[in-house]
PDB file of C-alpha atoms in Angstrom:
ATOM      1  CA  MET E   1     -42.702  -9.521 -14.191  1.00  0.00           C
ATOM      2  CA  VAL E   2     -39.512 -11.525 -14.429  1.00  0.00           C
ATOM      3  CA  PRO E   3     -38.477 -12.036 -18.093  1.00  0.00           C
ATOM      4  CA  ILE E   4     -38.357 -16.132 -18.698  1.00  0.00           C
ATOM      5  CA  ALA E   5     -35.549 -15.861 -20.434  1.00  0.00           C
ATOM      6  CA  TYR E   6     -33.786 -14.496 -16.701  1.00  0.00           C
ATOM      7  CA  LEU E   7     -34.833 -17.436 -14.719  1.00  0.00           C
ATOM      8  CA  ALA E   8     -33.946 -19.372 -18.302  1.00  0.00           C
ATOM      9  CA  LYS E   9     -30.194 -17.985 -17.094  1.00  0.00           C
ATOM     10  CA  LEU E  10     -30.593 -18.093 -13.758  1.00  0.00           C
ATOM     11  CA  GLY E  11     -31.776 -21.817 -13.607  1.00  0.00           C
ATOM     12  CA  CYS E  12     -28.515 -23.043 -15.504  1.00  0.00           C
ATOM     13  CA  ARG E  13     -26.470 -21.337 -12.948  1.00  0.00           C
ATOM     14  CA  ILE E  14     -28.128 -22.588 -10.112  1.00  0.00           C
ATOM     15  CA  VAL E  15     -27.208 -25.839 -11.902  1.00  0.00           C
ATOM     16  CA  ILE E  16     -23.947 -25.535 -12.386  1.00  0.00           C
ATOM     17  CA  VAL E  17     -23.052 -24.286  -9.146  1.00  0.00           C
ATOM     18  CA  GLU E  18     -24.615 -27.571  -7.947  1.00  0.00           C
ATOM     19  CA  LYS E  19     -22.896 -29.560  -9.865  1.00  0.00           C
ATOM     20  CA  ILE E  20     -19.678 -27.922  -8.838  1.00  0.00           C
ATOM     21  CA  LEU E  21     -21.025 -28.669  -4.750  1.00  0.00           C
ATOM     22  CA  ARG E  22     -21.693 -32.616  -6.201  1.00  0.00           C
ATOM     23  CA  ASP E  23     -18.070 -32.907  -7.894  1.00  0.00           C
ATOM     24  CA  CYS E  24     -16.221 -31.582  -4.360  1.00  0.00           C
ATOM     25  CA  ILE E  25     -18.300 -33.533  -2.374  1.00  0.00           C
ATOM     26  CA  ASN E  26     -17.576 -36.923  -4.241  1.00  0.00           C
ATOM     27  CA  LEU E  27     -13.758 -35.934  -4.704  1.00  0.00           C
ATOM     28  CA  ILE E  28     -13.653 -35.553  -0.665  1.00  0.00           C
ATOM     29  CA  ASN E  29     -15.536 -38.533  -0.628  1.00  0.00           C
ATOM     30  CA  SER E  30     -12.837 -40.511  -2.894  1.00  0.00           C
ATOM     31  CA  LEU E  31      -9.976 -39.332  -0.734  1.00  0.00           C
ATOM     32  CA  LYS E  32     -11.557 -40.585   1.761  1.00  0.00           C
ATOM     33  CA  GLY E  33     -11.780 -43.782   0.469  1.00  0.00           C
ATOM     34  CA  TYR E  34      -8.378 -44.216  -1.363  1.00  0.00           C
ATOM     35  CA  MET E  35      -6.876 -42.867   1.812  1.00  0.00           C
ATOM     36  CA  GLN E  36      -8.385 -45.973   3.682  1.00  0.00           C
ATOM     37  CA  ASN E  37      -6.960 -47.617   1.259  1.00  0.00           C
ATOM     38  CA  ILE E  38      -3.418 -46.688   0.906  1.00  0.00           C
ATOM     39  CA  MET E  39      -3.244 -46.900   4.982  1.00  0.00           C
ATOM     40  CA  SER E  40      -4.220 -50.379   4.791  1.00  0.00           C
ATOM     41  CA  PHE E  41      -1.620 -51.262   2.075  1.00  0.00           C
ATOM     42  CA  GLN E  42       1.171 -48.785   3.878  1.00  0.00           C
ATOM     43  CA  LEU E  43       0.418 -51.443   6.703  1.00  0.00           C
ATOM     44  CA  ARG E  44       1.015 -54.746   4.635  1.00  0.00           C
ATOM     45  CA  LYS E  45       3.005 -53.504   2.384  1.00  0.00           C
ATOM     46  CA  GLY E  46       6.201 -51.863   4.099  1.00  0.00           C
ATOM     47  CA  PRO E  47       8.742 -48.900   3.674  1.00  0.00           C
ATOM     48  CA  VAL E  48       7.830 -48.535  -0.023  1.00  0.00           C
ATOM     49  CA  ALA E  49       4.146 -48.236   1.366  1.00  0.00           C
ATOM     50  CA  ARG E  50       4.624 -45.797   3.671  1.00  0.00           C
ATOM     51  CA  LEU E  51       7.391 -43.352   1.729  1.00  0.00           C
ATOM     52  CA  PHE E  52       4.346 -43.132  -0.878  1.00  0.00           C
ATOM     53  CA  THR E  53       1.480 -42.535   2.094  1.00  0.00           C
ATOM     54  CA  THR E  54       3.982 -39.844   3.486  1.00  0.00           C
ATOM     55  CA  THR E  55       4.307 -38.450  -0.173  1.00  0.00           C
ATOM     56  CA  PHE E  56       0.694 -38.170  -0.674  1.00  0.00           C
ATOM     57  CA  LEU E  57       0.192 -36.736   3.450  1.00  0.00           C
ATOM     58  CA  LEU E  58       2.377 -33.941   1.815  1.00  0.00           C
ATOM     59  CA  MET E  59       0.939 -33.113  -1.090  1.00  0.00           C
ATOM     60  CA  LEU E  60      -2.213 -33.441   0.645  1.00  0.00           C
ATOM     61  CA  GLY E  61      -1.506 -30.827   3.357  1.00  0.00           C
ATOM     62  CA  PHE E  62      -0.057 -28.586   1.384  1.00  0.00           C
ATOM     63  CA  PHE E  63      -2.707 -28.676  -1.110  1.00  0.00           C
ATOM     64  CA  SER E  64      -5.872 -28.334   1.683  1.00  0.00           C
ATOM     65  CA  SER E  65      -3.646 -25.527   4.391  1.00  0.00           C
ATOM     66  CA  GLY E  66      -3.441 -23.040   1.797  1.00  0.00           C
ATOM     67  CA  ALA E  67       0.122 -23.234   1.482  1.00  0.00           C
ATOM     68  CA  ILE E  68      -0.512 -21.745  -2.243  1.00  0.00           C
ATOM     69  CA  ALA E  69       0.425 -17.675  -1.625  1.00  0.00           C
ATOM     70  CA  ALA E  70      -2.229 -15.968  -1.443  1.00  0.00           C
ATOM     71  CA  GLU E  71      -2.200 -12.373  -2.980  1.00  0.00           C
ATOM     72  CA  LEU E  72      -2.788  -9.565  -1.787  1.00  0.00           C
ATOM     73  CA  LYS E  73      -3.558  -6.105  -3.246  1.00  0.00           C
ATOM     74  CA  LEU E  74      -2.475  -2.825  -1.162  1.00  0.00           C
ATOM     75  CA  ILE E  75      -2.748   0.895  -2.413  1.00  0.00           C
ATOM     76  CA  ALA E  76      -1.101   3.487  -0.569  1.00  0.00           C
ATOM     77  CA  SER E  77       0.538   6.767  -1.144  1.00  0.00           C
ATOM     78  CA  THR E  78       3.595   7.981  -2.574  1.00  0.00           C
ATOM     79  CA  GLY E  79       4.438   8.966   0.838  1.00  0.00           C
ATOM     80  CA  VAL E  80       4.864   5.293   1.876  1.00  0.00           C
ATOM     81  CA  TYR E  81       7.378   3.813  -1.325  1.00  0.00           C
ATOM     82  CA  SER E  82      10.148   3.815   0.263  1.00  0.00           C
ATOM     83  CA  VAL E  83       9.420   2.154   3.316  1.00  0.00           C
ATOM     84  CA  MET E  84       7.254  -0.025   1.425  1.00  0.00           C
ATOM     85  CA  GLN E  85      10.586  -1.243  -0.125  1.00  0.00           C
ATOM     86  CA  GLU E  86      11.686  -2.160   3.340  1.00  0.00           C
ATOM     87  CA  LEU E  87       8.924  -3.808   5.081  1.00  0.00           C
ATOM     88  CA  ILE E  88       6.939  -6.186   2.449  1.00  0.00           C
ATOM     89  CA  PRO E  89       9.196  -7.916   1.205  1.00  0.00           C
ATOM     90  CA  GLY E  90      10.385  -9.447   5.202  1.00  0.00           C
ATOM     91  CA  PHE E  91       6.178 -10.449   5.745  1.00  0.00           C
ATOM     92  CA  GLU E  92       6.541 -11.738   1.676  1.00  0.00           C
ATOM     93  CA  ALA E  93       9.328 -13.555   3.188  1.00  0.00           C
ATOM     94  CA  LYS E  94       7.505 -14.756   6.015  1.00  0.00           C
ATOM     95  CA  THR E  95       3.848 -15.683   5.491  1.00  0.00           C
ATOM     96  CA  GLY E  96       4.828 -16.794   1.722  1.00  0.00           C
ATOM     97  CA  ALA E  97       1.959 -14.376   0.720  1.00  0.00           C
ATOM     98  CA  LYS E  98       2.536 -11.992  -1.766  1.00  0.00           C
ATOM     99  CA  VAL E  99       1.976  -8.229  -1.978  1.00  0.00           C
ATOM    100  CA  VAL E 100       1.135  -6.062  -4.793  1.00  0.00           C
ATOM    101  CA  ALA E 101       1.215  -2.222  -4.144  1.00  0.00           C
ATOM    102  CA  SER E 102       1.121   0.409  -6.712  1.00  0.00           C
ATOM    103  CA  TYR E 103       1.121   4.335  -5.265  1.00  0.00           C
ATOM    104  CA  ASP E 104      -0.154   7.119  -6.044  1.00  0.00           C
ATOM    105  CA  THR E 105      -1.254  10.959  -4.969  1.00  0.00           C
ATOM    106  CA  SER E 106      -3.906  10.419  -2.313  1.00  0.00           C
ATOM    107  CA  ASN E 107      -5.933  12.890  -4.102  1.00  0.00           C
ATOM    108  CA  ILE E 108      -5.550  10.842  -7.536  1.00  0.00           C
ATOM    109  CA  ILE E 109      -6.237   7.810  -4.764  1.00  0.00           C
ATOM    110  CA  LEU E 110      -9.612   8.969  -3.378  1.00  0.00           C
ATOM    111  CA  LYS E 111     -10.988   9.206  -7.516  1.00  0.00           C
ATOM    112  CA  ARG E 112      -9.474   5.626  -8.293  1.00  0.00           C
ATOM    113  CA  VAL E 113     -11.584   4.419  -4.983  1.00  0.00           C
ATOM    114  CA  GLN E 114     -14.474   6.964  -5.798  1.00  0.00           C
ATOM    115  CA  SER E 115     -14.450   5.390  -9.095  1.00  0.00           C
ATOM    116  CA  GLY E 116     -15.573   1.806  -7.959  1.00  0.00           C
ATOM    117  CA  GLU E 117     -11.555   0.633  -8.016  1.00  0.00           C
ATOM    118  CA  SER E 118     -10.719  -1.471  -4.569  1.00  0.00           C
ATOM    119  CA  ALA E 119      -8.140  -3.953  -3.174  1.00  0.00           C
ATOM    120  CA  ASP E 120      -7.376  -5.270   0.229  1.00  0.00           C
ATOM    121  CA  LEU E 121      -5.753  -2.647   1.888  1.00  0.00           C
ATOM    122  CA  ILE E 122      -4.744   0.802   1.282  1.00  0.00           C
ATOM    123  CA  ILE E 123      -2.122   3.306   3.364  1.00  0.00           C
ATOM    124  CA  LEU E 124      -3.129   7.451   3.102  1.00  0.00           C
ATOM    125  CA  THR E 125      -3.301  10.105   5.648  1.00  0.00           C
ATOM    126  CA  ARG E 126      -5.499   9.736   8.896  1.00  0.00           C
ATOM    127  CA  SER E 127      -8.578  11.970   7.438  1.00  0.00           C
ATOM    128  CA  ALA E 128      -8.495  10.354   4.131  1.00  0.00           C
ATOM    129  CA  ILE E 129      -9.049   6.976   5.808  1.00  0.00           C
ATOM    130  CA  ASP E 130     -11.301   7.904   8.296  1.00  0.00           C
ATOM    131  CA  ASN E 131     -13.590   9.475   5.812  1.00  0.00           C
ATOM    132  CA  LEU E 132     -13.508   6.272   3.692  1.00  0.00           C
ATOM    133  CA  VAL E 133     -14.472   4.602   7.090  1.00  0.00           C
ATOM    134  CA  ARG E 134     -17.319   6.567   7.681  1.00  0.00           C
ATOM    135  CA  GLN E 135     -18.317   5.776   4.166  1.00  0.00           C
ATOM    136  CA  GLY E 136     -18.024   2.258   4.556  1.00  0.00           C
ATOM    137  CA  THR E 137     -15.638   1.428   1.967  1.00  0.00           C
ATOM    138  CA  VAL E 138     -13.070   0.656   4.828  1.00  0.00           C
ATOM    139  CA  ALA E 139     -13.414  -1.039   7.701  1.00  0.00           C
ATOM    140  CA  ALA E 140     -12.680  -0.202  11.501  1.00  0.00           C
ATOM    141  CA  ASN E 141     -11.702  -3.286  12.913  1.00  0.00           C
ATOM    142  CA  GLY E 142      -7.950  -2.768  11.901  1.00  0.00           C
ATOM    143  CA  VAL E 143      -7.155   0.652  11.322  1.00  0.00           C
ATOM    144  CA  THR E 144      -3.683   1.995  12.274  1.00  0.00           C
ATOM    145  CA  ASP E 145      -1.687   4.822  12.304  1.00  0.00           C
ATOM    146  CA  LEU E 146       1.771   3.671  10.718  1.00  0.00           C
ATOM    147  CA  ALA E 147       4.456   6.503  11.052  1.00  0.00           C
ATOM    148  CA  MET E 148       4.906  10.289  10.562  1.00  0.00           C
ATOM    149  CA  SER E 149       6.417  13.118   8.017  1.00  0.00           C
ATOM    150  CA  GLY E 150       7.102  16.515   7.153  1.00  0.00           C
ATOM    151  CA  VAL E 151       7.443  18.365   4.328  1.00  0.00           C
ATOM    152  CA  GLY E 152      10.773  19.425   3.330  1.00  0.00           C
ATOM    153  CA  ILE E 153      12.848  20.914   0.710  1.00  0.00           C
ATOM    154  CA  VAL E 154      15.899  19.539  -1.584  1.00  0.00           C
ATOM    155  CA  VAL E 155      18.160  20.921  -4.384  1.00  0.00           C
ATOM    156  CA  ARG E 156      20.458  19.678  -7.192  1.00  0.00           C
ATOM    157  CA  SER E 157      23.165  17.475  -5.847  1.00  0.00           C
ATOM    158  CA  GLY E 158      25.871  19.811  -5.749  1.00  0.00           C
ATOM    159  CA  GLU E 159      24.349  23.244  -5.392  1.00  0.00           C
ATOM    160  CA  LYS E 160      24.055  25.651  -2.372  1.00  0.00           C
ATOM    161  CA  HIS E 161      21.739  24.616   0.070  1.00  0.00           C
ATOM    162  CA  PRO E 162      19.891  28.122   0.499  1.00  0.00           C
ATOM    163  CA  ASN E 163      18.284  28.623   3.900  1.00  0.00           C
ATOM    164  CA  ILE E 164      15.007  28.038   4.411  1.00  0.00           C
ATOM    165  CA  LYS E 165      15.401  28.054   8.834  1.00  0.00           C
ATOM    166  CA  THR E 166      12.651  31.033   9.213  1.00  0.00           C
ATOM    167  CA  SER E 167       9.528  32.128   7.277  1.00  0.00           C
ATOM    168  CA  GLU E 168      10.955  35.133   6.266  1.00  0.00           C
ATOM    169  CA  ASP E 169      14.095  32.739   5.227  1.00  0.00           C
ATOM    170  CA  LEU E 170      11.783  30.599   3.585  1.00  0.00           C
ATOM    171  CA  LYS E 171      10.444  33.459   1.377  1.00  0.00           C
ATOM    172  CA  LYS E 172      13.248  34.921   0.359  1.00  0.00           C
ATOM    173  CA  THR E 173      14.393  31.413  -1.237  1.00  0.00           C
ATOM    174  CA  LEU E 174      11.394  30.878  -2.872  1.00  0.00           C
ATOM    175  CA  LEU E 175      11.607  34.451  -4.557  1.00  0.00           C
ATOM    176  CA  GLY E 176      14.925  34.359  -5.602  1.00  0.00           C
ATOM    177  CA  ALA E 177      14.396  30.692  -6.936  1.00  0.00           C
ATOM    178  CA  LYS E 178      14.059  30.183 -11.234  1.00  0.00           C
ATOM    179  CA  SER E 179      11.411  27.107 -10.571  1.00  0.00           C
ATOM    180  CA  VAL E 180       9.379  25.221  -7.884  1.00  0.00           C
ATOM    181  CA  ALA E 181       8.016  21.756  -8.136  1.00  0.00           C
ATOM    182  CA  PHE E 182       5.575  20.420  -6.170  1.00  0.00           C
ATOM    183  CA  THR E 183       2.548  18.011  -6.948  1.00  0.00           C
ATOM    184  CA  GLY E 184      -0.397  19.172  -8.125  1.00  0.00           C
ATOM    185  CA  THR E 185      -2.698  16.996  -6.234  1.00  0.00           C
ATOM    186  CA  GLY E 186      -0.377  15.976  -3.799  1.00  0.00           C
ATOM    187  CA  ALA E 187      -1.514  16.744  -0.429  1.00  0.00           C
ATOM    188  CA  SER E 188       2.434  18.366   0.187  1.00  0.00           C
ATOM    189  CA  GLY E 189       1.574  20.219  -2.891  1.00  0.00           C
ATOM    190  CA  ILE E 190      -1.277  21.736  -2.279  1.00  0.00           C
ATOM    191  CA  TYR E 191      -0.375  22.387   1.590  1.00  0.00           C
ATOM    192  CA  PHE E 192       2.204  23.981  -0.044  1.00  0.00           C
ATOM    193  CA  LEU E 193       0.703  26.698  -2.075  1.00  0.00           C
ATOM    194  CA  SER E 194      -1.357  27.571   0.990  1.00  0.00           C
ATOM    195  CA  VAL E 195       2.122  27.891   2.781  1.00  0.00           C
ATOM    196  CA  ALA E 196       2.958  30.581  -0.106  1.00  0.00           C
ATOM    197  CA  ASP E 197       0.152  32.101   0.068  1.00  0.00           C
ATOM    198  CA  LYS E 198       0.171  33.027   3.861  1.00  0.00           C
ATOM    199  CA  LEU E 199       3.641  34.569   2.802  1.00  0.00           C
ATOM    200  CA  GLY E 200       1.971  37.058   0.447  1.00  0.00           C
ATOM    201  CA  ILE E 201       4.110  34.867  -2.498  1.00  0.00           C
ATOM    202  CA  GLY E 202       1.307  32.414  -4.359  1.00  0.00           C
ATOM    203  CA  ALA E 203       1.155  34.223  -7.489  1.00  0.00           C
ATOM    204  CA  GLN E 204       4.968  34.846  -7.890  1.00  0.00           C
ATOM    205  CA  VAL E 205       4.976  30.850  -6.907  1.00  0.00           C
ATOM    206  CA  ARG E 206       2.308  29.633  -8.725  1.00  0.00           C
ATOM    207  CA  GLU E 207       4.289  31.680 -12.519  1.00  0.00           C
ATOM    208  CA  LYS E 208       7.469  29.279 -11.779  1.00  0.00           C
ATOM    209  CA  ALA E 209       5.592  26.129 -10.364  1.00  0.00           C
ATOM    210  CA  VAL E 210       6.515  22.861 -11.948  1.00  0.00           C
ATOM    211  CA  THR E 211       3.531  20.569 -11.021  1.00  0.00           C
ATOM    212  CA  PRO E 212       3.084  16.922 -11.866  1.00  0.00           C
ATOM    213  CA  GLU E 213       0.252  15.483 -10.766  1.00  0.00           C
ATOM    214  CA  GLY E 214       2.230  12.522  -8.963  1.00  0.00           C
ATOM    215  CA  GLY E 215       5.543  11.108  -8.348  1.00  0.00           C
ATOM    216  CA  HIS E 216       8.937  11.734  -6.790  1.00  0.00           C
ATOM    217  CA  ILE E 217       9.650  14.599  -6.866  1.00  0.00           C
ATOM    218  CA  ALA E 218      13.141  14.753  -6.301  1.00  0.00           C
ATOM    219  CA  LYS E 219      13.514  13.371  -9.033  1.00  0.00           C
ATOM    220  CA  ILE E 220      12.728  16.368 -11.480  1.00  0.00           C
ATOM    221  CA  VAL E 221      15.517  18.559  -9.163  1.00  0.00           C
ATOM    222  CA  ALA E 222      17.905  15.462  -9.511  1.00  0.00           C
ATOM    223  CA  ALA E 223      17.531  16.050 -13.840  1.00  0.00           C
ATOM    224  CA  GLY E 224      17.895  19.745 -13.585  1.00  0.00           C
ATOM    225  CA  ASP E 225      14.076  19.923 -14.463  1.00  0.00           C
ATOM    226  CA  ALA E 226      13.601  22.640 -11.122  1.00  0.00           C
ATOM    227  CA  GLN E 227      15.523  24.471  -9.151  1.00  0.00           C
ATOM    228  CA  LEU E 228      13.666  23.521  -5.771  1.00  0.00           C
ATOM    229  CA  GLY E 229      11.290  20.677  -4.909  1.00  0.00           C
ATOM    230  CA  VAL E 230       8.766  20.633  -2.445  1.00  0.00           C
ATOM    231  CA  GLN E 231       7.340  17.222  -0.859  1.00  0.00           C
ATOM    232  CA  MET E 232       6.759  14.824   1.716  1.00  0.00           C
ATOM    233  CA  LYS E 233      10.467  13.986   3.595  1.00  0.00           C
ATOM    234  CA  SER E 234      10.287  10.535   3.500  1.00  0.00           C
ATOM    235  CA  GLU E 235       9.647  10.925  -0.253  1.00  0.00           C
ATOM    236  CA  LEU E 236      12.569  12.925  -0.927  1.00  0.00           C
ATOM    237  CA  LEU E 237      15.491  11.134   1.310  1.00  0.00           C
ATOM    238  CA  GLY E 238      17.265   9.044  -1.088  1.00  0.00           C
ATOM    239  CA  VAL E 239      16.915   9.679  -4.565  1.00  0.00           C
ATOM    240  CA  PRO E 240      20.367   9.517  -6.321  1.00  0.00           C
ATOM    241  CA  GLY E 241      21.546  13.001  -7.129  1.00  0.00           C
ATOM    242  CA  ALA E 242      19.000  15.232  -5.100  1.00  0.00           C
ATOM    243  CA  GLU E 243      20.144  16.636  -1.269  1.00  0.00           C
ATOM    244  CA  TYR E 244      17.810  17.086   1.150  1.00  0.00           C
ATOM    245  CA  ILE E 245      18.445  20.738   3.044  1.00  0.00           C
ATOM    246  CA  GLY E 246      15.684  20.543   5.736  1.00  0.00           C
ATOM    247  CA  PRO E 247      12.025  20.712   6.568  1.00  0.00           C
ATOM    248  CA  LEU E 248       9.559  23.599   5.943  1.00  0.00           C
ATOM    249  CA  PRO E 249       9.879  26.283   9.564  1.00  0.00           C
ATOM    250  CA  PRO E 250       8.062  24.925  12.457  1.00  0.00           C
ATOM    251  CA  GLU E 251       6.024  27.555  12.308  1.00  0.00           C
ATOM    252  CA  LEU E 252       4.845  26.649   8.317  1.00  0.00           C
ATOM    253  CA  GLN E 253       5.167  22.504   9.588  1.00  0.00           C
ATOM    254  CA  MET E 254       2.799  20.179   8.227  1.00  0.00           C
ATOM    255  CA  ASN E 255       2.906  16.982   9.474  1.00  0.00           C
ATOM    256  CA  THR E 256       0.942  14.119   8.352  1.00  0.00           C
ATOM    257  CA  VAL E 257      -0.149  10.921   9.549  1.00  0.00           C
ATOM    258  CA  PHE E 258      -0.386   7.962   7.474  1.00  0.00           C
ATOM    259  CA  THR E 259      -2.403   4.895   8.157  1.00  0.00           C
ATOM    260  CA  VAL E 260      -3.046   1.814   6.861  1.00  0.00           C
ATOM    261  CA  GLY E 261      -6.913   0.238   6.622  1.00  0.00           C
ATOM    262  CA  ILE E 262      -8.543  -2.836   4.949  1.00  0.00           C
ATOM    263  CA  PHE E 263     -11.283  -2.435   2.875  1.00  0.00           C
ATOM    264  CA  ALA E 264     -14.457  -3.943   3.840  1.00  0.00           C
ATOM    265  CA  ASN E 265     -14.677  -5.966   0.702  1.00  0.00           C
ATOM    266  CA  SER E 266     -10.997  -7.582   0.904  1.00  0.00           C
ATOM    267  CA  SER E 267     -10.857 -10.958  -0.538  1.00  0.00           C
ATOM    268  CA  ASN E 268      -8.232 -11.623   2.599  1.00  0.00           C
ATOM    269  CA  PRO E 269      -9.150 -10.337   5.153  1.00  0.00           C
ATOM    270  CA  ALA E 270      -7.075 -12.632   7.832  1.00  0.00           C
ATOM    271  CA  GLN E 271      -4.162 -12.124   5.713  1.00  0.00           C
ATOM    272  CA  ALA E 272      -4.451  -8.360   5.172  1.00  0.00           C
ATOM    273  CA  ILE E 273      -4.790  -8.120   9.240  1.00  0.00           C
ATOM    274  CA  GLU E 274      -1.312  -9.855   9.673  1.00  0.00           C
ATOM    275  CA  LEU E 275       0.148  -7.243   7.091  1.00  0.00           C
ATOM    276  CA  VAL E 276      -1.305  -4.608   9.095  1.00  0.00           C
ATOM    277  CA  ARG E 277       0.287  -6.147  12.336  1.00  0.00           C
ATOM    278  CA  HIS E 278       3.530  -6.783  10.245  1.00  0.00           C
ATOM    279  CA  LEU E 279       3.606  -3.113   9.215  1.00  0.00           C
ATOM    280  CA  SER E 280       2.846  -1.349  12.530  1.00  0.00           C
ATOM    281  CA  ALA E 281       5.152  -3.367  14.941  1.00  0.00           C
ATOM    282  CA  PRO E 282       7.583  -1.451  17.121  1.00  0.00           C
ATOM    283  CA  ALA E 283      10.058  -3.412  15.613  1.00  0.00           C
ATOM    284  CA  GLN E 284      10.337  -1.865  12.038  1.00  0.00           C
ATOM    285  CA  ALA E 285      10.655   1.598  13.782  1.00  0.00           C
ATOM    286  CA  PRO E 286      13.978   2.171  12.751  1.00  0.00           C
ATOM    287  CA  ALA E 287      12.716   1.334   8.935  1.00  0.00           C
ATOM    288  CA  TYR E 288      10.542   4.122   8.813  1.00  0.00           C
ATOM    289  CA  GLN E 289      13.292   6.412  10.354  1.00  0.00           C
ATOM    290  CA  LYS E 290      15.809   5.152   8.070  1.00  0.00           C
ATOM    291  CA  VAL E 291      13.476   6.981   5.562  1.00  0.00           C
ATOM    292  CA  GLY E 292      12.814  10.143   7.523  1.00  0.00           C
ATOM    293  CA  MET E 293       9.225   9.409   9.076  1.00  0.00           C
ATOM    294  CA  ASP E 294       8.549   9.549  12.758  1.00  0.00           C
ATOM    295  CA  SER E 295       6.463   7.777  15.510  1.00  0.00           C
ATOM    296  CA  PRO E 296       2.460   8.938  15.042  1.00  0.00           C
ATOM    297  CA  LYS E 297       1.350  10.949  18.044  1.00  0.00           C
TER     298      LYS E 297
END
């Protein structure tokens, strides 16, 4: 049996909603009547009245056409942070919308989403987005591959660039390093540990590891808190005080495809689709290349 108190609250809410709808209808009817009056006034009174009418129409059109800027919320992997700084301002300038973005490692983002956090768009690895689609969290419509990035290594600016061309070269470099930084929860960090294990030096690497949960590993190297830094190439380039020395050897490389999707409960799916189109437009290729990303295969 439904409690009477609950029915009373529900009834109050329905009454409030009905009142708001009635007020909106009354306002629209008032505007219609007002428009008829001022149009008649315009015809009788000449240029001043016409100026007043034109101004009124412009203001009415501004508010009724959604000219007030929409706000889009984006949750994205730190792997695309640099390129988003290049691409989002152009979208905001073109549409008037405001994009509020937050960045984190893929695993942390997935935990946030599983805890109930939502937004309008999300950029993660292709496999992560596919899983969210299967769960019904992300809509299948709009899922688009943006770019691809491999894993690389940085040293502090001015330091000698060690040889990492082959698996054996990388193994010697890692064994000789005093410390190695990589994310503890990011896809690149987790993968790098599997590479160390494959090379038979997993225990040694773990002993000298500097593993923040997320963030830019190159900044840690630049600050002198680690001798080597391992992360997605797109996250390593352009950090002052750090120098990119190259990718992992081809036989050990992992190329990650970053994919954008729209949350199934997005409050502004139409504008979200526009952002997807903007980010995936062929004309944006130079921006991705600038930060070390390639076209997805």
